[in-house]
Short mmCIF file of C-alpha atoms in Angstrom, two decimals:
data_model
loop_
_atom_site.label_atom_id
_atom_site.label_comp_id
_atom_site.label_asym_id
_atom_site.label_seq_id
_atom_site.Cartn_x
_atom_site.Cartn_y
_atom_site.Cartn_z
CA UNK A 1 17.19 182.54 25.74
CA UNK A 2 18.79 184.59 28.51
CA UNK A 3 16.44 185.75 31.25
CA UNK A 4 17.40 189.37 31.93
CA UNK A 5 15.37 189.39 35.16
CA UNK A 6 17.62 186.73 36.71
CA UNK A 7 20.86 187.41 38.55
CA UNK A 8 22.74 185.79 35.68
CA UNK A 9 21.11 188.23 33.29
CA UNK A 10 21.97 191.01 35.71
CA UNK A 11 25.65 190.02 35.66
CA UNK A 12 25.64 189.95 31.86
CA UNK A 13 23.89 193.32 31.70
CA UNK A 14 26.41 194.83 34.12
CA UNK A 15 29.27 193.42 32.05
CA UNK A 16 27.79 194.92 28.88
CA UNK A 17 27.32 198.23 30.71
CA UNK A 18 30.92 198.25 31.88
CA UNK A 19 32.13 197.46 28.34
CA UNK A 20 29.99 200.29 26.93
CA UNK A 21 31.24 202.65 29.63
CA UNK A 22 34.85 201.73 28.84
CA UNK A 23 34.22 202.39 25.14
CA UNK A 24 32.59 205.74 25.95
CA UNK A 25 35.56 206.70 28.12
CA UNK A 26 38.14 205.65 25.52
CA UNK A 27 36.34 207.26 22.58
CA UNK A 28 37.34 210.84 23.54
CA UNK A 29 40.94 209.65 23.94
CA UNK A 30 40.93 208.24 20.42
CA UNK A 31 39.34 211.38 18.99
CA UNK A 32 41.87 213.54 20.82
CA UNK A 33 44.74 211.48 19.44
CA UNK A 34 43.47 212.06 15.89
CA UNK A 35 42.74 215.78 16.06
CA UNK A 36 45.16 216.76 18.84
CA UNK A 37 47.93 217.74 16.44
CA UNK A 38 45.77 220.31 14.70
CA UNK A 39 43.84 221.39 17.80
CA UNK A 40 46.12 221.19 20.81
CA UNK A 41 43.38 222.46 23.11
CA UNK A 42 41.49 219.15 22.73
CA UNK A 43 44.30 217.30 24.51
CA UNK A 44 44.19 219.70 27.42
CA UNK A 45 40.39 219.50 27.60
CA UNK A 46 40.50 215.68 27.62
CA UNK A 47 43.17 215.66 30.31
CA UNK A 48 41.06 217.95 32.50
CA UNK A 49 37.66 216.31 31.91
CA UNK A 50 38.50 212.62 31.64
CA UNK A 51 37.94 211.81 35.33
CA UNK A 52 34.51 213.46 35.74
CA UNK A 53 33.48 212.09 32.33
CA UNK A 54 34.48 208.57 33.39
CA UNK A 55 32.51 208.89 36.65
CA UNK A 56 29.39 210.14 34.85
CA UNK A 57 29.54 207.39 32.22
CA UNK A 58 30.14 204.64 34.80
CA UNK A 59 27.26 205.71 37.07
CA UNK A 60 24.80 206.09 34.18
CA UNK A 61 25.81 202.74 32.65
CA UNK A 62 25.37 200.85 35.94
CA UNK A 63 22.10 202.67 36.64
CA UNK A 64 20.62 201.69 33.26
CA UNK A 65 21.85 198.10 33.54
CA UNK A 66 20.39 197.63 37.01
CA UNK A 67 17.07 199.32 36.27
CA UNK A 68 16.12 196.75 33.59
CA UNK A 69 17.29 193.63 35.43
CA UNK A 70 16.71 191.85 38.74
CA UNK A 71 17.79 194.67 41.12
CA UNK A 72 14.86 196.79 39.91
CA UNK A 73 12.51 194.22 41.48
CA UNK A 74 14.15 194.27 44.89
CA UNK A 75 12.86 196.25 47.86
CA UNK A 76 16.16 198.06 48.30
CA UNK A 77 16.33 199.28 44.69
CA UNK A 78 14.48 202.63 45.16
CA UNK A 79 17.07 203.75 47.69
CA UNK A 80 20.00 202.66 45.52
CA UNK A 81 18.40 204.25 42.47
CA UNK A 82 18.04 207.50 44.37
CA UNK A 83 21.73 207.40 45.35
CA UNK A 84 22.68 206.81 41.72
CA UNK A 85 20.54 209.81 40.72
CA UNK A 86 22.33 212.03 43.23
CA UNK A 87 25.69 210.66 42.07
CA UNK A 88 24.79 211.45 38.45
CA UNK A 89 23.79 215.01 39.37
CA UNK A 90 26.96 215.70 41.34
CA UNK A 91 29.26 214.05 38.78
CA UNK A 92 27.54 215.96 35.99
CA UNK A 93 28.08 219.21 37.88
CA UNK A 94 31.75 218.27 38.30
CA UNK A 95 32.05 217.66 34.56
CA UNK A 96 30.20 220.85 33.65
CA UNK A 97 32.29 222.93 36.06
CA UNK A 98 35.50 221.48 34.63
CA UNK A 99 34.47 222.29 31.07
CA UNK A 100 33.35 225.81 32.06
CA UNK A 101 36.66 226.49 33.85
CA UNK A 102 38.59 225.26 30.82
CA UNK A 103 36.58 227.55 28.53
CA UNK A 104 37.22 230.60 30.74
CA UNK A 105 40.95 229.82 30.97
CA UNK A 106 41.12 229.58 27.17
CA UNK A 107 39.35 232.93 26.90
CA UNK A 108 41.82 234.44 29.35
CA UNK A 109 44.76 233.13 27.31
CA UNK A 110 43.32 234.73 24.18
CA UNK A 111 42.82 238.03 26.02
CA UNK A 112 46.48 237.99 27.10
CA UNK A 113 47.51 237.85 23.44
CA UNK A 114 45.18 240.73 22.53
CA UNK A 115 45.40 243.22 25.40
CA UNK A 116 48.17 244.62 27.58
CA UNK A 117 48.54 246.79 30.65
CA UNK A 118 45.43 248.17 32.32
CA UNK A 119 43.05 246.74 29.71
CA UNK A 120 44.42 243.24 30.27
CA UNK A 121 44.11 243.56 34.05
CA UNK A 122 40.51 244.76 33.75
CA UNK A 123 39.42 241.95 31.43
CA UNK A 124 41.35 239.34 33.43
CA UNK A 125 39.62 240.40 36.63
CA UNK A 126 36.18 240.27 35.04
CA UNK A 127 36.80 236.86 33.47
CA UNK A 128 38.05 235.40 36.78
CA UNK A 129 35.02 236.71 38.67
CA UNK A 130 32.61 235.37 36.02
CA UNK A 131 34.40 232.01 36.11
CA UNK A 132 34.06 231.74 39.88
CA UNK A 133 30.42 232.83 39.75
CA UNK A 134 29.71 230.20 37.10
CA UNK A 135 31.34 227.43 39.11
CA UNK A 136 29.49 228.49 42.28
CA UNK A 137 26.21 228.66 40.35
CA UNK A 138 26.72 225.16 38.95
CA UNK A 139 27.50 223.84 42.43
CA UNK A 140 24.45 225.52 43.98
CA UNK A 141 22.13 224.22 41.25
CA UNK A 142 23.56 220.70 41.59
CA UNK A 143 23.14 220.66 45.38
CA UNK A 144 19.63 222.08 45.02
CA UNK A 145 18.66 219.40 42.49
CA UNK A 146 20.09 216.70 44.74
CA UNK A 147 18.16 217.98 47.78
CA UNK A 148 14.93 218.46 45.86
CA UNK A 149 15.13 214.86 44.66
CA UNK A 150 13.92 213.94 48.14
CA UNK A 151 10.09 214.26 48.13
CA UNK A 152 9.95 215.41 51.74
CA UNK A 153 12.55 218.14 51.20
CA UNK A 154 10.77 219.19 47.99
CA UNK A 155 7.56 219.85 49.88
CA UNK A 156 9.32 221.62 52.72
CA UNK A 157 11.48 223.67 50.34
CA UNK A 158 8.49 224.79 48.30
CA UNK A 159 6.56 225.87 51.36
CA UNK A 160 9.57 227.66 52.81
CA UNK A 161 10.28 229.61 49.63
CA UNK A 162 6.60 230.51 49.41
CA UNK A 163 6.59 231.92 52.91
CA UNK A 164 6.88 235.71 53.02
CA UNK A 165 8.36 235.54 56.50
CA UNK A 166 11.24 233.30 55.40
CA UNK A 167 11.85 235.46 52.34
CA UNK A 168 12.23 238.41 54.71
CA UNK A 169 14.77 236.42 56.74
CA UNK A 170 16.73 235.61 53.56
CA UNK A 171 16.71 239.28 52.61
CA UNK A 172 18.02 240.12 56.05
CA UNK A 173 20.80 237.56 55.77
CA UNK A 174 21.79 239.02 52.41
CA UNK A 175 22.65 242.22 54.22
CA UNK A 176 25.09 240.43 56.49
CA UNK A 177 28.84 240.32 55.98
CA UNK A 178 29.06 237.13 53.89
CA UNK A 179 26.55 238.23 51.28
CA UNK A 180 27.78 241.80 51.54
CA UNK A 181 31.28 240.68 50.62
CA UNK A 182 29.89 238.59 47.76
CA UNK A 183 28.04 241.56 46.32
CA UNK A 184 31.10 243.77 46.87
CA UNK A 185 33.27 241.27 44.97
CA UNK A 186 30.93 241.39 41.97
CA UNK A 187 30.82 245.18 42.20
CA UNK A 188 34.61 245.43 42.22
CA UNK A 189 34.93 243.23 39.14
CA UNK A 190 32.46 245.12 36.98
CA UNK A 191 32.99 248.70 38.16
CA UNK A 192 36.71 248.36 37.37
CA UNK A 193 37.75 250.01 40.64
CA UNK A 194 40.67 247.62 41.13
CA UNK A 195 42.03 244.76 39.04
CA UNK A 196 44.31 241.78 39.43
CA UNK A 197 47.87 243.12 39.07
CA UNK A 198 47.13 246.68 40.23
CA UNK A 199 49.70 248.29 42.52
CA UNK A 200 48.00 249.67 45.65
CA UNK A 201 48.78 251.18 49.05
CA UNK A 202 46.46 249.93 51.81
CA UNK A 203 46.87 250.93 55.45
CA UNK A 204 50.36 252.22 54.55
CA UNK A 205 51.21 248.80 53.09
CA UNK A 206 52.57 248.74 49.53
CA UNK A 207 51.66 245.75 47.41
CA UNK A 208 49.98 244.31 44.32
CA UNK A 209 46.49 242.84 43.93
CA UNK A 210 47.17 239.12 43.58
CA UNK A 211 43.73 237.51 43.80
CA UNK A 212 40.15 238.77 43.60
CA UNK A 213 37.74 236.18 44.95
CA UNK A 214 34.00 236.41 45.50
CA UNK A 215 34.31 237.33 49.18
CA UNK A 216 37.91 238.44 49.77
CA UNK A 217 40.93 239.94 48.02
CA UNK A 218 44.56 238.91 48.52
CA UNK A 219 47.20 241.66 48.33
CA UNK A 220 50.78 240.52 47.70
CA UNK A 221 53.07 242.80 49.72
CA UNK A 222 56.56 243.70 48.57
CA UNK A 223 58.17 241.65 51.37
CA UNK A 224 56.27 238.47 50.31
CA UNK A 225 53.65 238.77 53.04
CA UNK A 226 49.96 238.50 52.10
CA UNK A 227 47.03 240.65 53.17
CA UNK A 228 43.64 238.92 53.01
CA UNK A 229 40.99 241.66 53.00
CA UNK A 230 37.18 241.36 52.72
CA UNK A 231 35.78 242.72 49.47
CA UNK A 232 33.55 245.13 51.37
CA UNK A 233 36.66 246.97 52.61
CA UNK A 234 37.42 248.12 49.06
CA UNK A 235 33.92 249.53 48.55
CA UNK A 236 33.84 251.47 51.83
CA UNK A 237 37.40 252.79 52.23
CA UNK A 238 39.78 254.98 50.26
CA UNK A 239 42.34 252.92 48.32
CA UNK A 240 45.49 254.41 46.79
CA UNK A 241 46.19 252.79 43.41
CA UNK A 242 49.21 253.49 41.23
CA UNK A 243 47.95 251.77 38.09
CA UNK A 244 44.38 253.02 37.62
CA UNK A 245 44.72 253.99 33.97
CA UNK A 246 48.23 252.88 33.07
CA UNK A 247 51.38 251.47 34.62
CA UNK A 248 53.40 254.63 33.89
CA UNK A 249 54.07 256.62 37.05
CA UNK A 250 55.99 259.62 38.42
CA UNK A 251 58.15 259.59 41.54
CA UNK A 252 60.22 262.00 43.60
CA UNK A 253 63.48 262.02 45.54
CA UNK A 254 63.89 264.72 48.19
CA UNK A 255 67.30 265.97 49.31
CA UNK A 256 67.83 268.31 52.28
CA UNK A 257 70.98 270.31 51.43
CA UNK A 258 72.93 273.34 52.55
CA UNK A 259 72.26 276.79 51.12
CA UNK A 260 75.60 276.66 49.29
CA UNK A 261 74.49 273.79 47.02
CA UNK A 262 75.38 274.54 43.33
CA UNK A 263 72.02 273.95 41.64
CA UNK A 264 73.34 274.09 38.07
CA UNK A 265 75.83 271.31 38.83
CA UNK A 266 73.12 269.32 40.66
CA UNK A 267 70.81 269.53 37.63
CA UNK A 268 73.59 268.47 35.26
CA UNK A 269 74.52 265.47 37.41
CA UNK A 270 70.88 264.48 37.82
CA UNK A 271 70.32 264.56 34.05
CA UNK A 272 73.42 262.42 33.59
CA UNK A 273 72.19 259.84 36.11
CA UNK A 274 68.67 259.45 34.70
CA UNK A 275 69.89 259.42 31.09
CA UNK A 276 72.17 256.48 31.89
CA UNK A 277 69.48 254.51 33.69
CA UNK A 278 67.49 251.82 31.87
CA UNK A 279 64.65 252.30 34.32
CA UNK A 280 63.86 255.83 33.07
CA UNK A 281 61.16 255.90 30.38
CA UNK A 282 62.22 259.32 28.96
CA UNK A 283 58.86 260.94 29.77
CA UNK A 284 59.69 263.36 32.56
CA UNK A 285 62.54 264.50 34.78
CA UNK A 286 63.46 267.65 36.62
CA UNK A 287 65.09 269.27 39.65
CA UNK A 288 63.56 272.16 41.60
CA UNK A 289 63.99 273.73 45.06
CA UNK A 290 60.68 273.25 46.84
CA UNK A 291 61.44 274.65 50.30
CA UNK A 292 64.02 276.72 52.20
CA UNK A 293 63.71 276.90 55.96
CA UNK A 294 65.40 275.69 59.12
CA UNK A 295 68.87 276.28 57.69
CA UNK A 296 68.34 273.88 54.77
CA UNK A 297 66.95 273.89 51.25
CA UNK A 298 64.81 271.02 49.99
CA UNK A 299 65.65 269.85 46.48
CA UNK A 300 63.06 267.72 44.71
CA UNK A 301 64.17 265.39 41.92
CA UNK A 302 61.27 264.17 39.76
CA UNK A 303 61.57 261.03 37.62
CA UNK A 304 59.21 258.86 35.57
CA UNK A 305 59.16 255.14 34.77
CA UNK A 306 56.99 252.68 32.88
CA UNK A 307 55.86 250.91 36.09
CA UNK A 308 56.24 250.98 39.86
CA UNK A 309 59.08 248.44 39.93
CA UNK A 310 61.25 250.51 37.59
CA UNK A 311 60.30 253.67 39.48
CA UNK A 312 61.50 252.19 42.77
CA UNK A 313 64.79 251.16 41.18
CA UNK A 314 65.26 254.57 39.56
CA UNK A 315 64.53 256.50 42.75
CA UNK A 316 67.01 254.41 44.71
CA UNK A 317 69.69 254.89 42.02
CA UNK A 318 69.16 258.65 41.88
CA UNK A 319 69.24 259.01 45.67
CA UNK A 320 72.39 256.91 46.06
CA UNK A 321 74.35 258.43 43.17
CA UNK A 322 73.43 262.00 44.08
CA UNK A 323 74.46 261.38 47.69
CA UNK A 324 77.80 259.88 46.64
CA UNK A 325 78.48 262.66 44.11
CA UNK A 326 77.75 265.40 46.67
CA UNK A 327 80.04 263.74 49.21
CA UNK A 328 82.91 263.54 46.73
CA UNK A 329 82.50 266.69 44.65
CA UNK A 330 80.55 269.17 46.77
CA UNK A 331 80.88 268.39 50.48
CA UNK A 332 80.00 272.01 51.27
CA UNK A 333 76.50 271.33 49.93
CA UNK A 334 75.81 268.66 52.54
CA UNK A 335 73.48 269.78 55.34
CA UNK A 336 75.15 271.26 58.39
CA UNK A 337 74.11 273.08 61.53
CA UNK A 338 75.49 276.58 62.15
CA UNK A 339 76.01 278.04 65.59
CA UNK A 340 76.81 281.71 66.13
CA UNK A 341 78.96 282.49 69.19
CA UNK A 342 79.10 286.05 70.47
CA UNK A 343 81.93 287.27 72.73
#
């Protein structure tokens, strides 16, 4: 009969453990192959989670095999067993974080099929923030469990947390910039002040909210630059947003012209330009004279579009075509400076 407490028994036990671990790793692959055609998400989940699952299974299998054989009787085993415990905790956190991220990404995909526009941006922002909070929480709990597995640190940690003076220090640190940005990031996500995809103007810079993280926000500028701004900035400063309730937006084109400009002809040409443009959403358009001083009149052309990109295109088209038309058809309407000479 095989003596499991011998090194030969240990080798056999390790071999059995490795075989069991291999079977446990391959079992999800077989299940995914069977049900993957009807549930495509299982293939994606297996592809994402197979590495952390393999690490968890391998560590646990070796730990169990060694704990019932010869290594458990060696002086060095407590230290190795402790390392295997920490490895199991960290690998389990890796697996749990992977599964949680996959679940949130699936939820986000479903939301994209259900919502559009501002509602989609709001829900996407909230889901991304909750996902990051969940992953951070899993990581913090895993590190805490690993540290508290050391008896000395457990005693010190308990006494520290029980100390009112240290709690006061922690409260003071929470008011510092790092924790302030973290709280601001959560506040931004759930107060719906800004969302991923919103068009904003910050410090006279025009761009779109590209990423909302727990401590900072990345703004994608129109010229492909990136602004990385602390979350606290958005809770303490005025932000101009063009997509607060919807993507639809109004814009203006100002023309400084001579007093002899034929306004009826200008309005007719303007209507012709916007009617022919695919960027106009048919909501609003108009031409009015908003000022008349300094030898010029200011003509304001108002247009509307379904989003800021179309509005920019439409404004540029109106400005260019009106300028060209005035040059060709009504040069007298172009601005000019008059000088009166007296003999």
